[in-house]
PDB file of C-alpha atoms and ligand atoms in Angstrom:
ATOM      1  CA  MET D   1     108.447 126.699  89.556  1.00 57.00           C
ATOM      2  CA  PHE D   2     106.418 129.443  91.203  1.00 89.00           C
ATOM      3  CA  VAL D   3     105.522 129.089  94.864  1.00 93.00           C
ATOM      4  CA  ARG D   4     101.775 128.959  94.348  1.00 95.00           C
ATOM      5  CA  GLN D   5     102.100 126.368  91.626  1.00 94.00           C
ATOM      6  CA  ALA D   6     104.417 124.300  93.834  1.00 94.00           C
ATOM      7  CA  LEU D   7     101.903 124.478  96.676  1.00 95.00           C
ATOM      8  CA  GLN D   8      99.095 123.404  94.385  1.00 94.00           C
ATOM      9  CA  GLU D   9     101.046 120.490  92.943  1.00 94.00           C
ATOM     10  CA  ARG D  10     102.559 119.111  96.159  1.00 96.00           C
ATOM     11  CA  ARG D  11     101.085 115.724  97.055  1.00 97.00           C
ATOM     12  CA  ALA D  12     101.646 113.020  99.635  1.00 98.00           C
ATOM     13  CA  VAL D  13     103.521 110.385  97.626  1.00 98.00           C
ATOM     14  CA  ARG D  14     103.478 106.916  99.201  1.00 97.00           C
ATOM     15  CA  ASN D  15     104.616 104.614  96.374  1.00 97.00           C
ATOM     16  CA  TYR D  16     108.123 104.723  94.947  1.00 98.00           C
ATOM     17  CA  LEU D  17     110.238 103.254  92.204  1.00 98.00           C
ATOM     18  CA  PRO D  18     112.980 100.809  93.282  1.00 97.00           C
ATOM     19  CA  LYS D  19     115.656 103.488  92.842  1.00 98.00           C
ATOM     20  CA  GLU D  20     117.991 104.957  95.459  1.00 98.00           C
ATOM     21  CA  VAL D  21     117.861 108.687  96.178  1.00 98.00           C
ATOM     22  CA  GLU D  22     121.217 110.244  95.346  1.00 98.00           C
ATOM     23  CA  THR D  23     123.239 111.699  98.238  1.00 98.00           C
ATOM     24  CA  GLU D  24     123.340 115.113  96.481  1.00 98.00           C
ATOM     25  CA  LYS D  25     119.534 115.191  96.392  1.00 98.00           C
ATOM     26  CA  ILE D  26     119.305 114.274 100.081  1.00 98.00           C
ATOM     27  CA  GLU D  27     121.748 117.079 100.854  1.00 98.00           C
ATOM     28  CA  ALA D  28     119.694 119.473  98.705  1.00 98.00           C
ATOM     29  CA  LEU D  29     116.563 118.595 100.696  1.00 98.00           C
ATOM     30  CA  LEU D  30     118.387 119.212 103.972  1.00 98.00           C
ATOM     31  CA  ASP D  31     119.816 122.498 102.706  1.00 98.00           C
ATOM     32  CA  CYS D  32     116.238 123.634 101.997  1.00 98.00           C
ATOM     33  CA  ALA D  33     115.033 122.419 105.402  1.00 98.00           C
ATOM     34  CA  VAL D  34     117.473 124.598 107.333  1.00 98.00           C
ATOM     35  CA  LEU D  35     116.251 127.734 105.542  1.00 98.00           C
ATOM     36  CA  ALA D  36     112.933 127.494 107.376  1.00 98.00           C
ATOM     37  CA  PRO D  37     111.845 130.306 109.672  1.00 98.00           C
ATOM     38  CA  ASN D  38     112.555 129.661 113.344  1.00 98.00           C
ATOM     39  CA  ASP D  39     112.114 131.714 116.483  1.00 98.00           C
ATOM     40  CA  ARG D  40     115.243 133.602 117.591  1.00 98.00           C
ATOM     41  CA  LEU D  41     117.236 131.609 115.085  1.00 98.00           C
ATOM     42  CA  ARG D  42     117.511 128.723 117.509  1.00 98.00           C
ATOM     43  CA  GLN D  43     117.653 126.400 114.464  1.00 98.00           C
ATOM     44  CA  PRO D  44     116.005 123.792 116.659  1.00 98.00           C
ATOM     45  CA  TRP D  45     116.110 120.856 114.257  1.00 98.00           C
ATOM     46  CA  HIS D  46     118.024 117.690 113.673  1.00 98.00           C
ATOM     47  CA  PHE D  47     117.628 115.283 110.783  1.00 98.00           C
ATOM     48  CA  TYR D  48     118.463 111.588 110.867  1.00 98.00           C
ATOM     49  CA  VAL D  49     119.014 110.085 107.415  1.00 98.00           C
ATOM     50  CA  ILE D  50     118.150 106.393 107.358  1.00 98.00           C
ATOM     51  CA  ARG D  51     119.237 104.306 104.391  1.00 97.00           C
ATOM     52  CA  GLY D  52     121.227 101.174 103.589  1.00 96.00           C
ATOM     53  CA  GLU D  53     122.027  99.036 106.619  1.00 97.00           C
ATOM     54  CA  ALA D  54     120.356 101.556 108.984  1.00 97.00           C
ATOM     55  CA  LYS D  55     117.149 101.180 106.972  1.00 97.00           C
ATOM     56  CA  GLU D  56     117.208  97.433 107.647  1.00 97.00           C
ATOM     57  CA  ARG D  57     117.525  98.115 111.382  1.00 97.00           C
ATOM     58  CA  PHE D  58     114.694 100.658 111.211  1.00 97.00           C
ATOM     59  CA  GLU D  59     112.517  98.058 109.495  1.00 97.00           C
ATOM     60  CA  ALA D  60     113.336  95.545 112.236  1.00 96.00           C
ATOM     61  CA  ILE D  61     112.075  97.864 114.982  1.00 96.00           C
ATOM     62  CA  ALA D  62     109.038  98.740 112.878  1.00 96.00           C
ATOM     63  CA  LYS D  63     108.306  95.007 112.630  1.00 96.00           C
ATOM     64  CA  GLN D  64     108.466  94.659 116.432  1.00 96.00           C
ATOM     65  CA  PHE D  65     106.115  97.638 116.735  1.00 95.00           C
ATOM     66  CA  LEU D  66     103.653  96.190 114.210  1.00 95.00           C
ATOM     67  CA  LEU D  67     103.642  92.719 115.760  1.00 96.00           C
ATOM     68  CA  GLU D  68     102.863  94.224 119.174  1.00 95.00           C
ATOM     69  CA  ARG D  69     100.298  96.666 117.850  1.00 93.00           C
ATOM     70  CA  PHE D  70      98.434  94.274 115.546  1.00 94.00           C
ATOM     71  CA  PRO D  71      98.936  90.761 116.980  1.00 95.00           C
ATOM     72  CA  THR D  72      95.777  89.429 115.296  1.00 96.00           C
ATOM     73  CA  LYS D  73      96.235  91.112 111.906  1.00 95.00           C
ATOM     74  CA  PRO D  74      99.178  89.403 110.155  1.00 95.00           C
ATOM     75  CA  HIS D  75      98.200  90.729 106.724  1.00 96.00           C
ATOM     76  CA  LEU D  76      98.216  94.318 108.016  1.00 95.00           C
ATOM     77  CA  VAL D  77     101.690  93.698 109.462  1.00 96.00           C
ATOM     78  CA  ALA D  78     102.868  92.240 106.135  1.00 96.00           C
ATOM     79  CA  GLU D  79     101.377  95.131 104.125  1.00 96.00           C
ATOM     80  CA  SER D  80     102.992  97.732 106.365  1.00 96.00           C
ATOM     81  CA  LEU D  81     106.353  95.990 106.166  1.00 96.00           C
ATOM     82  CA  ALA D  82     106.064  95.911 102.389  1.00 97.00           C
ATOM     83  CA  VAL D  83     105.522  99.685 102.415  1.00 96.00           C
ATOM     84  CA  LEU D  84     108.738 100.108 104.397  1.00 97.00           C
ATOM     85  CA  GLU D  85     110.721  97.798 102.144  1.00 97.00           C
ATOM     86  CA  LYS D  86     109.556  99.669  99.050  1.00 97.00           C
ATOM     87  CA  THR D  87     110.519 103.066 100.468  1.00 98.00           C
ATOM     88  CA  PRO D  88     114.108 103.930  99.483  1.00 98.00           C
ATOM     89  CA  LEU D  89     114.790 106.542 102.148  1.00 98.00           C
ATOM     90  CA  PHE D  90     113.583 107.699 105.548  1.00 98.00           C
ATOM     91  CA  ILE D  91     114.498 110.956 107.245  1.00 98.00           C
ATOM     92  CA  VAL D  92     113.439 111.540 110.844  1.00 98.00           C
ATOM     93  CA  ALA D  93     113.080 115.203 111.824  1.00 98.00           C
ATOM     94  CA  THR D  94     113.327 116.187 115.481  1.00 98.00           C
ATOM     95  CA  ALA D  95     112.771 119.418 117.402  1.00 98.00           C
ATOM     96  CA  ASP D  96     114.799 120.563 120.404  1.00 98.00           C
ATOM     97  CA  ILE D  97     112.788 120.594 123.605  1.00 97.00           C
ATOM     98  CA  ILE D  98     113.868 123.202 126.139  1.00 97.00           C
ATOM     99  CA  PRO D  99     113.273 121.926 129.684  1.00 96.00           C
ATOM    100  CA  GLY D 100     111.115 124.361 131.659  1.00 97.00           C
ATOM    101  CA  ASP D 101     110.258 126.461 128.603  1.00 98.00           C
ATOM    102  CA  GLU D 102     107.090 125.040 127.116  1.00 98.00           C
ATOM    103  CA  ALA D 103     106.393 128.005 124.832  1.00 98.00           C
ATOM    104  CA  SER D 104     109.831 127.959 123.193  1.00 98.00           C
ATOM    105  CA  SER D 105     109.679 124.188 122.896  1.00 98.00           C
ATOM    106  CA  GLU D 106     106.369 124.494 121.057  1.00 98.00           C
ATOM    107  CA  ASP D 107     107.823 127.165 118.789  1.00 98.00           C
ATOM    108  CA  ASN D 108     110.700 124.820 118.031  1.00 98.00           C
ATOM    109  CA  GLU D 109     108.243 122.153 116.908  1.00 98.00           C
ATOM    110  CA  TYR D 110     106.473 124.673 114.682  1.00 98.00           C
ATOM    111  CA  ALA D 111     109.802 125.577 113.100  1.00 98.00           C
ATOM    112  CA  VAL D 112     110.491 121.922 112.344  1.00 98.00           C
ATOM    113  CA  CYS D 113     107.038 121.680 110.753  1.00 98.00           C
ATOM    114  CA  CYS D 114     108.040 124.586 108.484  1.00 98.00           C
ATOM    115  CA  ALA D 115     111.307 122.802 107.650  1.00 98.00           C
ATOM    116  CA  ILE D 116     109.452 119.616 106.744  1.00 98.00           C
ATOM    117  CA  HIS D 117     107.091 121.518 104.483  1.00 98.00           C
ATOM    118  CA  SER D 118     110.059 123.130 102.748  1.00 98.00           C
ATOM    119  CA  MET D 119     111.526 119.671 102.153  1.00 98.00           C
ATOM    120  CA  TRP D 120     108.181 118.474 100.780  1.00 98.00           C
ATOM    121  CA  LEU D 121     108.096 121.274  98.206  1.00 97.00           C
ATOM    122  CA  ALA D 122     111.770 120.865  97.358  1.00 97.00           C
ATOM    123  CA  ALA D 123     111.287 117.107  96.909  1.00 98.00           C
ATOM    124  CA  LYS D 124     108.729 117.808  94.211  1.00 95.00           C
ATOM    125  CA  GLU D 125     111.131 120.153  92.422  1.00 95.00           C
ATOM    126  CA  LEU D 126     113.884 117.511  92.605  1.00 97.00           C
ATOM    127  CA  GLY D 127     111.589 114.925  90.987  1.00 97.00           C
ATOM    128  CA  LEU D 128     111.132 113.097  94.310  1.00 98.00           C
ATOM    129  CA  GLY D 129     107.990 112.109  96.165  1.00 98.00           C
ATOM    130  CA  MET D 130     107.571 112.411  99.904  1.00 98.00           C
ATOM    131  CA  VAL D 131     105.097 111.830 102.680  1.00 98.00           C
ATOM    132  CA  TRP D 132     105.340 113.030 106.267  1.00 98.00           C
ATOM    133  CA  ARG D 133     104.250 110.216 108.558  1.00 97.00           C
ATOM    134  CA  THR D 134     103.368 110.475 112.217  1.00 96.00           C
ATOM    135  CA  ARG D 135     101.121 107.427 112.564  1.00 94.00           C
ATOM    136  CA  GLY D 136     101.960 103.714 112.437  1.00 92.00           C
ATOM    137  CA  VAL D 137     105.272 102.807 110.853  1.00 92.00           C
ATOM    138  CA  GLY D 138     106.494 106.395 111.101  1.00 93.00           C
ATOM    139  CA  LEU D 139     107.122 105.292 114.736  1.00 94.00           C
ATOM    140  CA  VAL D 140     106.936 108.948 115.754  1.00 94.00           C
ATOM    141  CA  ARG D 141     105.376 108.179 119.132  1.00 93.00           C
ATOM    142  CA  ASP D 142     107.304 104.972 119.802  1.00 93.00           C
ATOM    143  CA  GLU D 143     110.182 105.080 122.299  1.00 93.00           C
ATOM    144  CA  ARG D 144     112.060 102.517 120.221  1.00 93.00           C
ATOM    145  CA  LEU D 145     112.647 105.142 117.549  1.00 96.00           C
ATOM    146  CA  MET D 146     114.541 107.423 119.958  1.00 95.00           C
ATOM    147  CA  THR D 147     116.673 104.494 121.092  1.00 95.00           C
ATOM    148  CA  PHE D 148     117.333 103.536 117.475  1.00 96.00           C
ATOM    149  CA  LEU D 149     118.375 107.089 116.582  1.00 96.00           C
ATOM    150  CA  GLY D 150     120.527 107.416 119.678  1.00 95.00           C
ATOM    151  CA  SER D 151     119.133 110.932 119.956  1.00 92.00           C
ATOM    152  CA  PRO D 152     119.418 112.996 123.122  1.00 92.00           C
ATOM    153  CA  GLU D 153     116.406 113.184 125.457  1.00 93.00           C
ATOM    154  CA  ASN D 154     115.797 116.829 124.616  1.00 96.00           C
ATOM    155  CA  GLN D 155     114.857 115.988 121.020  1.00 97.00           C
ATOM    156  CA  LYS D 156     111.253 115.261 120.097  1.00 97.00           C
ATOM    157  CA  VAL D 157     110.423 113.437 116.886  1.00 97.00           C
ATOM    158  CA  VAL D 158     108.160 115.592 114.719  1.00 98.00           C
ATOM    159  CA  GLY D 159     107.958 113.379 111.671  1.00 97.00           C
ATOM    160  CA  THR D 160     109.354 110.472 109.761  1.00 98.00           C
ATOM    161  CA  LEU D 161     109.642 111.398 106.104  1.00 98.00           C
ATOM    162  CA  PHE D 162     109.290 108.631 103.544  1.00 98.00           C
ATOM    163  CA  ILE D 163     111.049 109.626 100.321  1.00 98.00           C
ATOM    164  CA  GLY D 164     111.719 108.162  96.885  1.00 98.00           C
ATOM    165  CA  TYR D 165     111.109 108.584  93.183  1.00 98.00           C
ATOM    166  CA  PRO D 166     107.335 108.491  92.614  1.00 98.00           C
ATOM    167  CA  GLU D 167     105.991 105.317  91.062  1.00 97.00           C
ATOM    168  CA  ALA D 168     103.068 107.107  89.426  1.00 91.00           C
ATOM    169  CA  ASP D 169     101.148 110.345  89.432  1.00 89.00           C
ATOM    170  CA  VAL D 170      99.195 110.835  92.649  1.00 94.00           C
ATOM    171  CA  PRO D 171      95.598 112.015  92.321  1.00 92.00           C
ATOM    172  CA  THR D 172      94.886 115.578  93.364  1.00 94.00           C
ATOM    173  CA  THR D 173      93.351 116.091  96.783  1.00 97.00           C
ATOM    174  CA  THR D 174      90.776 118.778  97.378  1.00 96.00           C
ATOM    175  CA  ARG D 175      90.372 121.369 100.074  1.00 97.00           C
ATOM    176  CA  ALA D 176      87.484 123.403 101.382  1.00 98.00           C
ATOM    177  CA  GLU D 177      87.568 126.949 100.046  1.00 98.00           C
ATOM    178  CA  ALA D 178      89.722 129.254 102.184  1.00 98.00           C
ATOM    179  CA  ALA D 179      86.663 131.484 102.619  1.00 98.00           C
ATOM    180  CA  SER D 180      84.904 128.719 104.564  1.00 98.00           C
ATOM    181  CA  LYS D 181      87.845 128.601 107.007  1.00 98.00           C
ATOM    182  CA  THR D 182      88.281 132.353 107.335  1.00 98.00           C
ATOM    183  CA  THR D 183      86.710 135.007 109.513  1.00 98.00           C
ATOM    184  CA  TRP D 184      87.394 138.582 108.447  1.00 98.00           C
ATOM    185  CA  LEU D 185      87.149 140.866 111.496  1.00 98.00           C
TER     186      LEU D 185
HETATM  187  C1  FMN B 201     101.496 116.144 110.520  1.00 57.77           C
HETATM  188  C2  FMN B 201     101.139 115.190 109.410  1.00 57.77           C
HETATM  189  C3  FMN B 201     101.098 113.837 109.664  1.00 57.77           C
HETATM  190  C4  FMN B 201     100.826 112.927 108.647  1.00 57.77           C
HETATM  191  N1  FMN B 201     100.869 111.583 108.929  1.00 57.77           N
HETATM  192  C5  FMN B 201     100.633 110.699 107.945  1.00 57.77           C
HETATM  193  C6  FMN B 201     100.750 109.299 108.210  1.00 57.77           C
HETATM  194  O1  FMN B 201     101.066 108.873 109.305  1.00 57.77           O
HETATM  195  N2  FMN B 201     100.522 108.456 107.184  1.00 57.77           N
HETATM  196  C7  FMN B 201     100.200 108.900 105.929  1.00 57.77           C
HETATM  197  O2  FMN B 201      99.999 108.069 105.037  1.00 57.77           O
HETATM  198  N3  FMN B 201     100.099 110.226 105.633  1.00 57.77           N
HETATM  199  C8  FMN B 201     100.322 111.122 106.616  1.00 57.77           C
HETATM  200  N4  FMN B 201     100.270 112.468 106.343  1.00 57.77           N
HETATM  201  C9  FMN B 201      99.977 112.928 104.968  1.00 57.77           C
HETATM  202  C10 FMN B 201      98.513 113.317 104.850  1.00 57.77           C
HETATM  203  O3  FMN B 201      97.718 112.173 104.998  1.00 57.77           O
HETATM  204  C11 FMN B 201      98.278 113.996 103.484  1.00 57.77           C
HETATM  205  O4  FMN B 201      98.974 115.220 103.467  1.00 57.77           O
HETATM  206  C12 FMN B 201      96.779 114.207 103.239  1.00 57.77           C
HETATM  207  O5  FMN B 201      96.167 112.982 102.955  1.00 57.77           O
HETATM  208  C13 FMN B 201      96.493 115.158 102.081  1.00 57.77           C
HETATM  209  O6  FMN B 201      97.086 114.688 100.887  1.00 57.77           O
HETATM  210  P1  FMN B 201      98.042 115.658 100.044  1.00 57.77           P
HETATM  211  O7  FMN B 201      99.183 116.011 100.955  1.00 57.77           O
HETATM  212  O8  FMN B 201      98.460 114.819  98.869  1.00 57.77           O
HETATM  213  O9  FMN B 201      97.236 116.851  99.660  1.00 57.77           O
HETATM  214  C14 FMN B 201     100.538 113.391 107.337  1.00 57.77           C
HETATM  215  C15 FMN B 201     100.575 114.774 107.086  1.00 57.77           C
HETATM  216  C16 FMN B 201     100.877 115.656 108.095  1.00 57.77           C
HETATM  217  C17 FMN B 201     100.942 117.134 107.802  1.00 57.77           C
END
């Protein structure tokens, strides 16, 4: 697949078939992730693969989060939990934070964003669907996630990636023309 075609066809896939993602495919995604550009080759990423029994524990902390966040909306809690249960695989991507060096820490986050995008494109090529989540059950901004991962304090969660075999084709999204977002000086 050519790069421009891959970019055009990439979609956020949120519904998956009840089928596990093979270990070799997970490894292929991670191998693509670590090819991403990164400042001074710090390779400032770490990936936490969550499946099987760990997935059940992730879902338990997500449930706590949802019950606290939406105490008066039980159907929203149930719907969100159903989304988690129907997602075969989660991968949390973190960036290394360098104490006292805000600029490099930011660059590290940008590099992880590049790595996630690489995984998103590779997922499509591998027949998988993926969405990068930062809100809600992605738990990206919830302290419980760091505790669950057992990750060091100098790692910042950049995204929780929900991955599986797509249930159906996802409708195309549209974008404003590049010209409307561009100033030629
Ligand atoms: C940084 C980032 C955070 C995102 N967070 C969420 C999220 O929390 N939940 C979600 O459903 N989609 C999330 N998305 C996916 C976007 O909603 C999706 O890319 C957008 O709707 C455009 O659809 P497309 O990717 O299929 O073109 C996120 C995407 C990015 C880049």
